[in-house]
Coordinates of N, CA, C and O in Angstrom, one line a residue:
M1 N 2.9 -21.9 2.3 CA 2.4 -20.4 1.6 C 3.6 -20.1 0.5 O 4.8 -20.6 0.7
S2 N 3.1 -19.9 -0.7 CA 4.0 -19.5 -1.8 C 4.0 -18.0 -1.9 O 2.9 -17.3 -2.0
V3 N 5.2 -17.4 -2.1 CA 5.4 -16.2 -2.6 C 6.2 -16.0 -4.1 O 7.3 -16.5 -4.0
W4 N 5.8 -15.1 -4.9 CA 6.7 -15.0 -6.0 C 6.7 -13.6 -6.2 O 5.5 -12.9 -6.4
P5 N 7.7 -13.0 -7.1 CA 7.4 -11.5 -7.4 C 6.5 -11.1 -8.7 O 6.6 -12.0 -9.4
A6 N 6.0 -10.0 -8.5 CA 5.1 -9.5 -9.5 C 5.8 -8.6 -10.4 O 5.9 -8.9 -11.6
W7 N 6.2 -7.4 -9.5 CA 7.0 -6.5 -10.4 C 7.6 -5.6 -9.3 O 7.2 -5.6 -8.1
E8 N 8.6 -4.7 -9.7 CA 9.5 -4.0 -8.6 C 9.5 -2.5 -9.5 O 10.0 -2.6 -10.6
V9 N 9.5 -1.6 -8.7 CA 9.7 -0.2 -9.2 C 10.9 0.4 -8.1 O 10.7 0.4 -7.1
Q10 N 11.9 0.7 -8.7 CA 13.2 1.2 -8.3 C 13.1 2.6 -8.1 O 12.7 3.2 -9.2
E11 N 13.4 3.3 -7.0 CA 13.6 4.7 -6.9 C 14.8 5.1 -6.3 O 15.8 4.2 -6.0
H12 N 15.0 6.4 -6.1 CA 16.6 6.7 -5.7 C 16.8 6.3 -4.5 O 18.0 5.8 -4.4
D13 N 16.0 6.1 -3.4 CA 16.6 5.6 -2.0 C 15.8 4.3 -1.7 O 15.8 3.9 -0.6
G14 N 15.3 3.4 -2.8 CA 14.7 2.1 -2.2 C 13.9 1.8 -3.4 O 13.9 2.2 -4.6
A15 N 13.1 0.8 -3.2 CA 12.2 0.1 -4.2 C 11.0 -0.2 -3.5 O 10.6 -0.4 -2.4
T16 N 9.7 -0.4 -4.4 CA 8.4 -0.8 -4.0 C 8.4 -2.1 -4.8 O 8.5 -2.0 -6.0
S17 N 8.0 -3.2 -4.0 CA 7.9 -4.5 -4.8 C 6.3 -5.0 -4.5 O 5.8 -5.0 -3.5
W18 N 5.9 -5.6 -5.7 CA 4.6 -6.4 -5.6 C 5.0 -7.7 -5.7 O 5.8 -8.2 -6.4
F19 N 4.1 -8.7 -4.7 CA 4.2 -9.9 -4.9 C 2.9 -10.6 -5.0 O 1.8 -10.2 -4.5
H20 N 3.0 -11.8 -5.5 CA 1.6 -12.8 -5.5 C 2.0 -13.6 -4.5 O 2.9 -14.0 -4.2
V21 N 0.8 -13.9 -3.6 CA 1.0 -14.6 -2.4 C -0.1 -15.8 -2.4 O -1.3 -15.2 -2.8
R22 N 0.1 -16.9 -2.2 CA -0.9 -18.0 -2.1 C -0.7 -18.7 -0.9 O 0.2 -19.1 -0.4
L23 N -1.8 -18.7 0.0 CA -2.0 -19.4 0.9 C -3.1 -20.7 0.7 O -4.2 -20.5 0.4
A24 N -2.6 -21.9 1.0 CA -3.1 -23.1 0.8 C -3.4 -24.0 2.2 O -2.3 -24.0 2.7
F25 N -4.7 -24.1 2.3 CA -4.8 -24.9 3.8 C -5.2 -26.3 3.5 O -5.8 -26.7 2.5
P26 N -4.9 -27.3 4.3 CA -5.3 -28.7 4.4 C -6.8 -29.0 4.2 O -6.9 -30.0 3.4
D27 N -7.7 -28.1 4.4 CA -9.1 -28.6 4.2 C -9.6 -28.2 2.8 O -10.6 -28.2 2.4
G28 N -8.5 -27.6 2.0 CA -8.8 -27.1 0.6 C -9.1 -25.6 0.3 O -9.2 -25.1 -0.8
A29 N -9.2 -24.9 1.3 CA -9.3 -23.5 1.4 C -8.1 -23.0 0.8 O -7.0 -23.4 0.9
R30 N -8.2 -21.7 0.1 CA -7.0 -21.1 -0.7 C -7.3 -19.6 -0.6 O -8.4 -19.1 -0.8
V31 N -6.3 -18.9 -0.5 CA -6.3 -17.2 -0.6 C -5.2 -16.8 -1.4 O -3.9 -17.3 -1.4
D32 N -5.5 -16.3 -2.4 CA -4.7 -15.7 -3.3 C -4.5 -14.0 -3.2 O -5.7 -13.4 -3.1
A33 N -3.3 -13.5 -3.0 CA -3.3 -12.1 -2.8 C -2.4 -11.3 -3.7 O -1.4 -12.1 -4.0
L34 N -2.5 -10.1 -4.0 CA -1.3 -9.1 -4.4 C -0.9 -8.3 -3.4 O -1.7 -7.3 -2.8
A35 N 0.1 -8.5 -2.9 CA 0.9 -7.4 -1.9 C 1.8 -6.7 -2.2 O 2.7 -7.0 -3.1
V36 N 2.0 -5.5 -1.6 CA 3.0 -4.4 -2.1 C 3.9 -4.4 -0.7 O 3.5 -4.3 0.6
V37 N 5.2 -4.6 -1.0 CA 6.1 -4.2 0.1 C 6.8 -2.9 -0.2 O 7.5 -2.7 -1.3
C38 N 6.8 -2.0 0.8 CA 7.1 -0.5 0.5 C 7.5 0.1 2.0 O 6.6 0.2 2.8
E39 N 8.9 0.7 2.0 CA 9.2 1.1 3.2 C 8.9 0.4 4.4 O 8.2 1.1 5.4
Q40 N 9.3 -0.8 4.6 CA 9.2 -1.6 6.0 C 7.5 -1.9 6.2 O 7.2 -2.0 7.4
S41 N 6.5 -1.7 5.2 CA 5.3 -2.2 5.5 C 4.9 -3.0 4.4 O 5.2 -2.9 3.2
V42 N 3.7 -3.6 4.8 CA 3.1 -4.5 3.7 C 1.6 -4.1 3.6 O 0.9 -3.7 4.6
S43 N 1.2 -3.7 2.4 CA -0.3 -3.5 1.9 C -0.9 -4.6 1.0 O -0.1 -5.2 0.2
V44 N -1.9 -5.0 1.1 CA -2.6 -5.9 0.4 C -3.6 -5.0 -0.5 O -4.4 -4.4 -0.3
E45 N -3.4 -5.4 -1.8 CA -3.9 -4.7 -2.7 C -5.3 -5.5 -3.5 O -6.2 -4.9 -3.7
D46 N -5.1 -6.7 -3.5 CA -6.2 -7.6 -4.0 C -6.1 -9.0 -3.3 O -5.1 -9.5 -3.1
V47 N -7.4 -9.4 -2.9 CA -7.5 -10.7 -2.4 C -8.6 -11.6 -2.9 O -9.7 -11.1 -3.4
R48 N -8.3 -12.8 -3.4 CA -9.3 -13.6 -3.7 C -9.3 -14.9 -2.9 O -8.0 -15.6 -2.6
A49 N -10.5 -15.5 -2.3 CA -10.4 -16.6 -1.3 C -11.5 -17.4 -1.6 O -12.6 -16.9 -2.0
Q50 N -11.2 -18.7 -1.3 CA -12.4 -19.7 -1.6 C -12.0 -20.7 -0.4 O -10.9 -21.3 -0.3
P51 N -13.1 -20.6 0.5 CA -14.2 -19.8 0.5 C -14.0 -18.5 1.0 O -12.7 -18.2 1.6
A52 N -14.8 -17.5 1.2 CA -14.6 -16.2 1.3 C -14.0 -15.9 2.7 O -14.4 -16.8 3.7
L53 N -13.2 -15.1 3.1 CA -12.4 -14.7 4.4 C -13.6 -14.1 5.2 O -14.3 -13.2 4.6
S54 N -13.5 -14.2 6.6 CA -14.2 -13.4 7.3 C -13.7 -12.0 7.5 O -12.6 -11.9 7.2
L55 N -14.3 -11.0 8.0 CA -13.7 -9.7 8.1 C -12.4 -9.8 9.1 O -11.5 -9.0 8.9
D56 N -12.6 -10.6 10.0 CA -11.4 -10.7 11.0 C -10.3 -11.3 10.3 O -9.3 -10.8 10.6
D57 N -10.6 -12.2 9.5 CA -9.5 -12.8 8.9 C -8.9 -11.9 7.7 O -7.7 -11.9 7.7
L58 N -9.6 -11.2 7.1 CA -9.2 -10.0 6.2 C -8.3 -9.1 6.8 O -7.4 -8.8 6.4
T59 N -8.6 -8.7 8.0 CA -7.9 -7.7 8.8 C -6.5 -8.2 9.1 O -5.8 -7.5 9.4
M60 N -6.4 -9.6 9.3 CA -5.1 -10.2 9.9 C -4.3 -10.8 8.7 O -3.2 -11.1 8.9
L61 N -4.8 -10.6 7.4 CA -4.0 -11.2 6.3 C -2.6 -10.6 6.3 O -1.9 -11.3 5.9
A62 N -2.6 -9.3 6.2 CA -1.2 -8.6 5.9 C -0.3 -9.2 7.2 O 1.1 -9.4 6.9
D63 N -0.8 -9.3 8.5 CA 0.0 -10.0 9.4 C 0.4 -11.3 9.0 O 1.6 -11.7 9.4
W64 N -0.3 -12.1 8.5 CA -0.1 -13.5 8.2 C 1.1 -13.5 7.2 O 1.9 -14.6 7.3
I65 N 1.2 -12.5 6.2 CA 1.9 -12.7 5.2 C 3.3 -11.8 5.3 O 4.1 -11.7 4.3
E66 N 3.3 -11.0 6.2 CA 4.3 -9.9 6.5 C 5.7 -10.5 6.5 O 6.6 -10.1 5.7
A67 N 6.1 -11.5 7.4 CA 7.4 -12.1 7.5 C 7.8 -12.9 6.3 O 8.9 -12.5 5.8
P68 N 7.0 -13.7 5.5 CA 7.5 -14.1 4.3 C 7.7 -13.1 3.2 O 8.8 -13.2 2.5
L69 N 6.9 -12.0 3.2 CA 7.4 -11.0 2.2 C 8.5 -10.3 2.5 O 9.3 -10.0 1.5
F70 N 8.8 -9.9 3.7 CA 9.9 -9.4 4.2 C 11.2 -10.1 3.8 O 12.4 -9.7 3.6
E71 N 10.9 -11.5 4.0 CA 12.1 -12.3 3.7 C 12.3 -12.5 2.6 O 13.6 -12.4 2.2
A72 N 11.2 -12.4 1.4 CA 11.4 -12.4 0.0 C 12.2 -11.1 -0.6 O 12.9 -11.2 -1.5
C73 N 12.0 -10.2 0.2 CA 12.8 -8.8 0.1 C 14.2 -8.5 0.6 O 14.9 -7.5 0.5
G74 N 14.5 -9.6 1.4 CA 15.6 -9.5 2.3 C 15.6 -8.4 3.3 O 16.6 -7.7 3.8
L75 N 14.5 -8.1 3.9 CA 14.2 -7.1 4.9 C 13.8 -7.8 6.3 O 13.4 -9.0 6.5
E76 N 13.8 -7.0 7.5 CA 13.4 -7.4 8.6 C 12.2 -6.6 9.1 O 12.6 -5.4 8.9
P77 N 11.1 -7.1 9.7 CA 10.3 -6.1 10.1 C 10.8 -5.3 11.1 O 11.5 -5.8 12.1
E78 N 10.2 -4.0 11.3 CA 10.7 -2.9 12.2 C 10.1 -3.3 13.5 O 8.9 -3.9 13.5
G79 N 10.8 -3.2 14.8 CA 10.2 -3.2 15.9 C 9.9 -4.6 16.3 O 9.3 -4.7 17.4
E80 N 10.6 -5.7 15.8 CA 10.1 -7.0 16.0 C 10.9 -7.3 17.5 O 10.3 -7.8 18.5
A81 N 12.0 -6.9 17.7 CA 12.8 -7.2 18.8 C 12.2 -6.5 20.1 O 11.9 -7.2 21.1
G82 N 11.8 -5.3 20.0 CA 11.1 -4.4 21.3 C 9.8 -4.5 21.3 O 9.0 -3.9 22.0
E83 N 8.9 -5.2 20.5 CA 7.7 -5.3 20.3 C 7.2 -6.0 21.5 O 7.5 -6.9 22.0
E84 N 5.8 -5.4 21.9 CA 5.2 -6.1 22.9 C 4.3 -7.6 22.5 O 4.0 -7.5 21.4
P85 N 4.5 -8.5 23.2 CA 3.8 -9.8 23.0 C 2.2 -9.7 22.9 O 1.8 -9.0 23.8
G86 N 1.8 -9.9 21.7 CA 0.3 -9.6 21.5 C -0.1 -8.1 21.1 O -1.4 -7.9 21.0
G87 N 0.8 -7.5 21.2 CA 0.7 -6.1 20.7 C -0.2 -5.9 19.3 O 0.3 -6.5 18.4
A88 N -1.0 -4.9 19.0 CA -1.5 -4.6 17.9 C -0.7 -4.0 16.8 O 0.0 -3.2 17.3
R89 N -0.7 -4.5 15.6 CA 0.0 -3.9 14.5 C -0.9 -3.5 13.4 O -1.7 -4.5 13.2
R90 N -0.4 -2.7 12.7 CA -1.3 -2.3 11.4 C -0.6 -2.4 10.5 O 0.6 -2.2 10.1
A91 N -1.1 -2.9 9.4 CA -0.4 -3.1 7.9 C -0.3 -2.1 7.2 O 0.5 -1.6 6.5
R92 N -1.2 -1.1 7.3 CA -1.2 0.2 6.8 C -1.0 1.4 7.8 O -1.6 1.1 9.0
P93 N 0.0 2.4 7.6 CA 0.3 3.5 8.4 C -0.9 4.2 8.8 O -1.9 4.4 7.6
A94 N -1.1 4.9 9.7 CA -2.3 5.4 10.1 C -2.2 6.8 9.3 O -1.1 7.5 9.1
W95 N -3.3 7.3 8.6 CA -3.1 8.5 7.8 C -4.4 9.5 8.2 O -5.6 8.8 8.3
P96 N -4.3 10.7 8.6 CA -5.3 11.4 8.9 C -6.4 11.6 7.6 O -6.2 11.5 6.5
R97 N -7.6 11.6 8.2 CA -8.8 11.9 7.4 C -9.0 13.4 7.1 O -8.4 14.3 7.7
G98 N -10.0 13.8 6.1 CA -10.5 15.0 5.9 C -9.6 15.8 5.3 O -8.5 15.7 4.7
I99 N -9.4 17.1 5.7 CA -8.6 18.2 5.2 C -7.0 18.0 5.6 O -6.3 18.3 4.5
E100 N -6.9 17.7 6.6 CA -5.5 17.5 6.8 C -4.8 16.4 6.2 O -4.0 16.5 5.6
G101 N -5.5 15.2 5.9 CA -5.2 14.1 4.9 C -4.8 14.5 3.6 O -3.9 14.2 3.0
R102 N -5.8 15.4 3.2 CA -5.7 15.9 1.8 C -4.5 16.8 1.4 O -3.7 16.8 0.6
W103 N -4.3 17.5 2.6 CA -3.0 18.5 2.6 C -1.7 17.7 2.5 O -0.8 18.1 1.7
L104 N -1.8 16.6 3.4 CA -0.6 15.6 3.5 C -0.3 15.2 2.2 O 0.8 14.9 1.7
I105 N -1.4 14.5 1.7 CA -1.3 14.0 0.2 C -0.7 15.0 -0.9 O 0.1 14.7 -1.5
A106 N -1.1 16.2 -1.0 CA -0.6 17.2 -1.8 C 0.8 17.6 -1.4 O 1.9 17.6 -2.2
Q107 N 1.4 17.3 -0.2 CA 2.7 17.6 0.3 C 3.6 16.7 -0.3 O 4.5 16.8 -0.9
E108 N 3.1 15.0 -0.2 CA 3.7 14.0 -0.7 C 3.7 14.0 -2.3 O 4.8 13.9 -2.9
Y109 N 2.9 14.5 -2.8 CA 2.5 14.6 -4.2 C 3.7 15.7 -4.7 O 4.6 15.4 -5.7
R110 N 3.6 16.8 -4.2 CA 4.5 17.7 -4.7 C 5.9 17.6 -4.3 O 6.9 17.8 -5.1
A111 N 6.4 16.8 -3.3 CA 7.7 16.4 -3.0 C 8.3 15.3 -4.0 O 9.3 15.6 -4.4
A112 N 7.4 14.5 -4.2 CA 7.9 13.6 -5.3 C 8.2 14.2 -6.7 O 9.0 13.8 -7.4
Q113 N 7.5 15.0 -7.0 CA 7.5 15.8 -8.2 C 8.7 16.7 -8.2 O 9.4 16.5 -9.2
E114 N 9.0 17.3 -7.2 CA 10.3 18.1 -7.0 C 11.6 17.3 -7.0 O 12.5 17.6 -7.6
E115 N 11.4 16.0 -6.8 CA 12.6 15.0 -6.7 C 12.5 14.3 -8.1 O 13.6 13.3 -8.2
G116 N 11.4 14.5 -8.8 CA 11.5 13.7 -10.3 C 11.1 12.3 -10.0 O 11.3 11.3 -10.9
A117 N 10.3 12.1 -8.9 CA 9.9 10.6 -8.8 C 8.6 10.5 -9.1 O 7.8 11.7 -9.5
D118 N 7.7 9.4 -9.4 CA 6.2 9.3 -9.6 C 5.7 9.8 -8.4 O 5.6 9.1 -7.4
P119 N 4.9 10.8 -8.4 CA 4.0 11.4 -7.5 C 2.9 10.4 -7.1 O 2.6 10.2 -5.7
V120 N 2.3 9.6 -7.8 CA 1.3 8.6 -7.6 C 1.9 7.6 -6.5 O 1.4 7.0 -5.7
L121 N 3.1 7.1 -7.1 CA 3.6 5.9 -6.4 C 4.2 6.5 -4.7 O 4.0 5.9 -3.9
A122 N 4.5 7.8 -4.8 CA 5.1 8.3 -3.6 C 3.6 8.3 -2.6 O 3.7 8.0 -1.6
V123 N 2.4 8.6 -2.9 CA 1.4 8.8 -2.4 C 0.8 7.4 -2.0 O 0.5 7.2 -0.8
M124 N 1.0 6.4 -2.9 CA 0.7 4.9 -2.5 C 1.5 4.5 -1.5 O 1.3 3.9 -0.4
C125 N 3.0 4.8 -1.5 CA 3.9 4.4 -0.4 C 3.5 4.9 1.0 O 3.6 4.5 1.9
A126 N 3.2 6.6 0.9 CA 2.9 7.1 2.1 C 1.6 6.7 2.8 O 1.5 6.6 4.0
T127 N 0.8 6.3 2.0 CA -0.6 6.0 2.4 C -0.7 4.7 2.9 O -1.5 4.0 3.6
G128 N -0.2 3.7 1.9 CA -0.3 2.3 2.0 C -1.5 1.9 1.2 O -2.0 0.9 1.2
H129 N -2.1 2.9 0.5 CA -3.3 2.3 -0.5 C -3.1 2.0 -1.8 O -1.8 2.4 -2.2
S130 N -3.8 1.2 -2.5 CA -3.5 1.0 -4.0 C -3.6 2.1 -4.6 O -3.8 3.2 -4.1
R131 N -3.1 1.8 -6.0 CA -3.1 2.9 -7.0 C -4.5 3.8 -7.2 O -4.6 4.8 -7.1
R132 N -5.4 2.8 -7.5 CA -6.8 3.5 -7.6 C -7.3 4.4 -6.4 O -7.5 5.5 -6.7
R133 N -6.9 3.7 -5.2 CA -7.5 4.7 -3.8 C -6.6 5.9 -3.9 O -6.9 7.0 -3.7
S134 N -5.3 5.7 -4.3 CA -4.3 6.9 -4.0 C -4.7 7.9 -5.3 O -4.7 9.1 -4.8
L135 N -4.9 7.5 -6.4 CA -5.8 8.6 -7.3 C -7.0 9.3 -7.0 O -7.0 10.7 -7.2
R136 N -7.8 8.6 -6.1 CA -8.8 9.1 -5.8 C -8.5 10.1 -4.7 O -9.0 11.3 -4.6
L137 N -7.5 10.0 -3.8 CA -7.2 11.0 -2.7 C -6.4 12.0 -3.4 O -6.6 13.2 -2.8
I138 N -5.6 11.8 -4.6 CA -5.0 13.0 -5.2 C -6.1 14.0 -5.8 O -6.0 15.0 -5.6
S139 N -7.1 13.2 -6.5 CA -8.3 14.2 -7.0 C -8.8 14.9 -5.8 O -9.3 16.1 -6.0
Q140 N -9.0 14.4 -4.6 CA -9.7 14.9 -3.4 C -8.8 16.2 -3.2 O -9.2 17.2 -2.8
A141 N -7.4 16.0 -3.0 CA -6.5 17.0 -2.9 C -6.5 18.2 -3.8 O -6.7 19.4 -3.5
R142 N -6.8 17.9 -5.1 CA -7.1 18.9 -6.0 C -8.3 19.6 -5.9 O -8.4 20.8 -5.9
D143 N -9.3 18.7 -5.8 CA -10.6 19.4 -5.5 C -10.7 20.4 -4.1 O -11.3 21.4 -4.1
A144 N -9.8 20.1 -3.4 CA -9.7 20.9 -2.1 C -8.8 22.4 -2.2 O -8.7 23.0 -1.4
G145 N -8.2 22.4 -3.5 CA -7.4 23.4 -3.8 C -5.9 23.2 -3.6 O -5.1 24.1 -3.4
F146 N -5.5 22.2 -2.9 CA -4.2 21.9 -2.5 C -3.3 21.5 -3.6 O -1.9 21.7 -3.4
L147 N -3.8 21.1 -4.8 CA -2.9 20.7 -6.0 C -3.5 21.7 -7.2 O -4.9 21.8 -7.3
T148 N -2.8 21.9 -8.0 CA -3.2 22.8 -9.4 C -4.0 21.7 -10.3 O -3.9 20.4 -10.1
P149 N -5.2 22.2 -10.9 CA -6.0 21.4 -11.7 C -5.0 20.5 -12.6 O -4.1 21.0 -13.0
R150 N -5.6 19.3 -12.9 CA -4.9 18.5 -13.8 C -4.8 19.0 -15.3 O -3.8 19.0 -15.8
H151 N -5.9 19.6 -15.8 CA -6.0 20.0 -17.1 C -6.5 21.4 -17.1 O -7.5 21.7 -16.5
A152 N -5.7 22.3 -17.7 CA -6.4 23.8 -17.8 C -7.3 23.8 -18.7 O -7.4 23.3 -19.9
R153 N -8.4 24.5 -18.3 CA -9.7 24.4 -19.1 C -9.8 25.8 -19.9 O -9.1 27.1 -19.4
R154 N -10.1 25.8 -21.1 CA -10.0 27.0 -22.1 C -11.4 27.5 -22.3 O -12.4 27.2 -21.9

């Protein structure tokens, strides 16, 4: 497996790092991914595989690449010492759906604004979603009335 940095965003109390990851298998199969390491979690933003991955393999991809990514960042995964053998782990933190999730998105967004940080990046880190998905969630929070409209209408 090969891991190399794509880019990094520094914030007051840490950093979010994007990495290119390549898995090459002896039979010629290959997986290329763009992964994000933020606050002791790994999210996969983009995947290209030849041949295509099964859904089971795709769900396991973050677990396959987590240790090398943390090593590249100089981090250790949380909970490894006391983790149950064979215990299920999620690459993305659980995030509530519906109105509760929209309210929490708005809270993360406003907190980042107040701190002078990038609010979209804060939502990305909190949810583990890509920028595009985070922007969609922010828009839904606006539509629900938890955030002010983006553009004032005349």
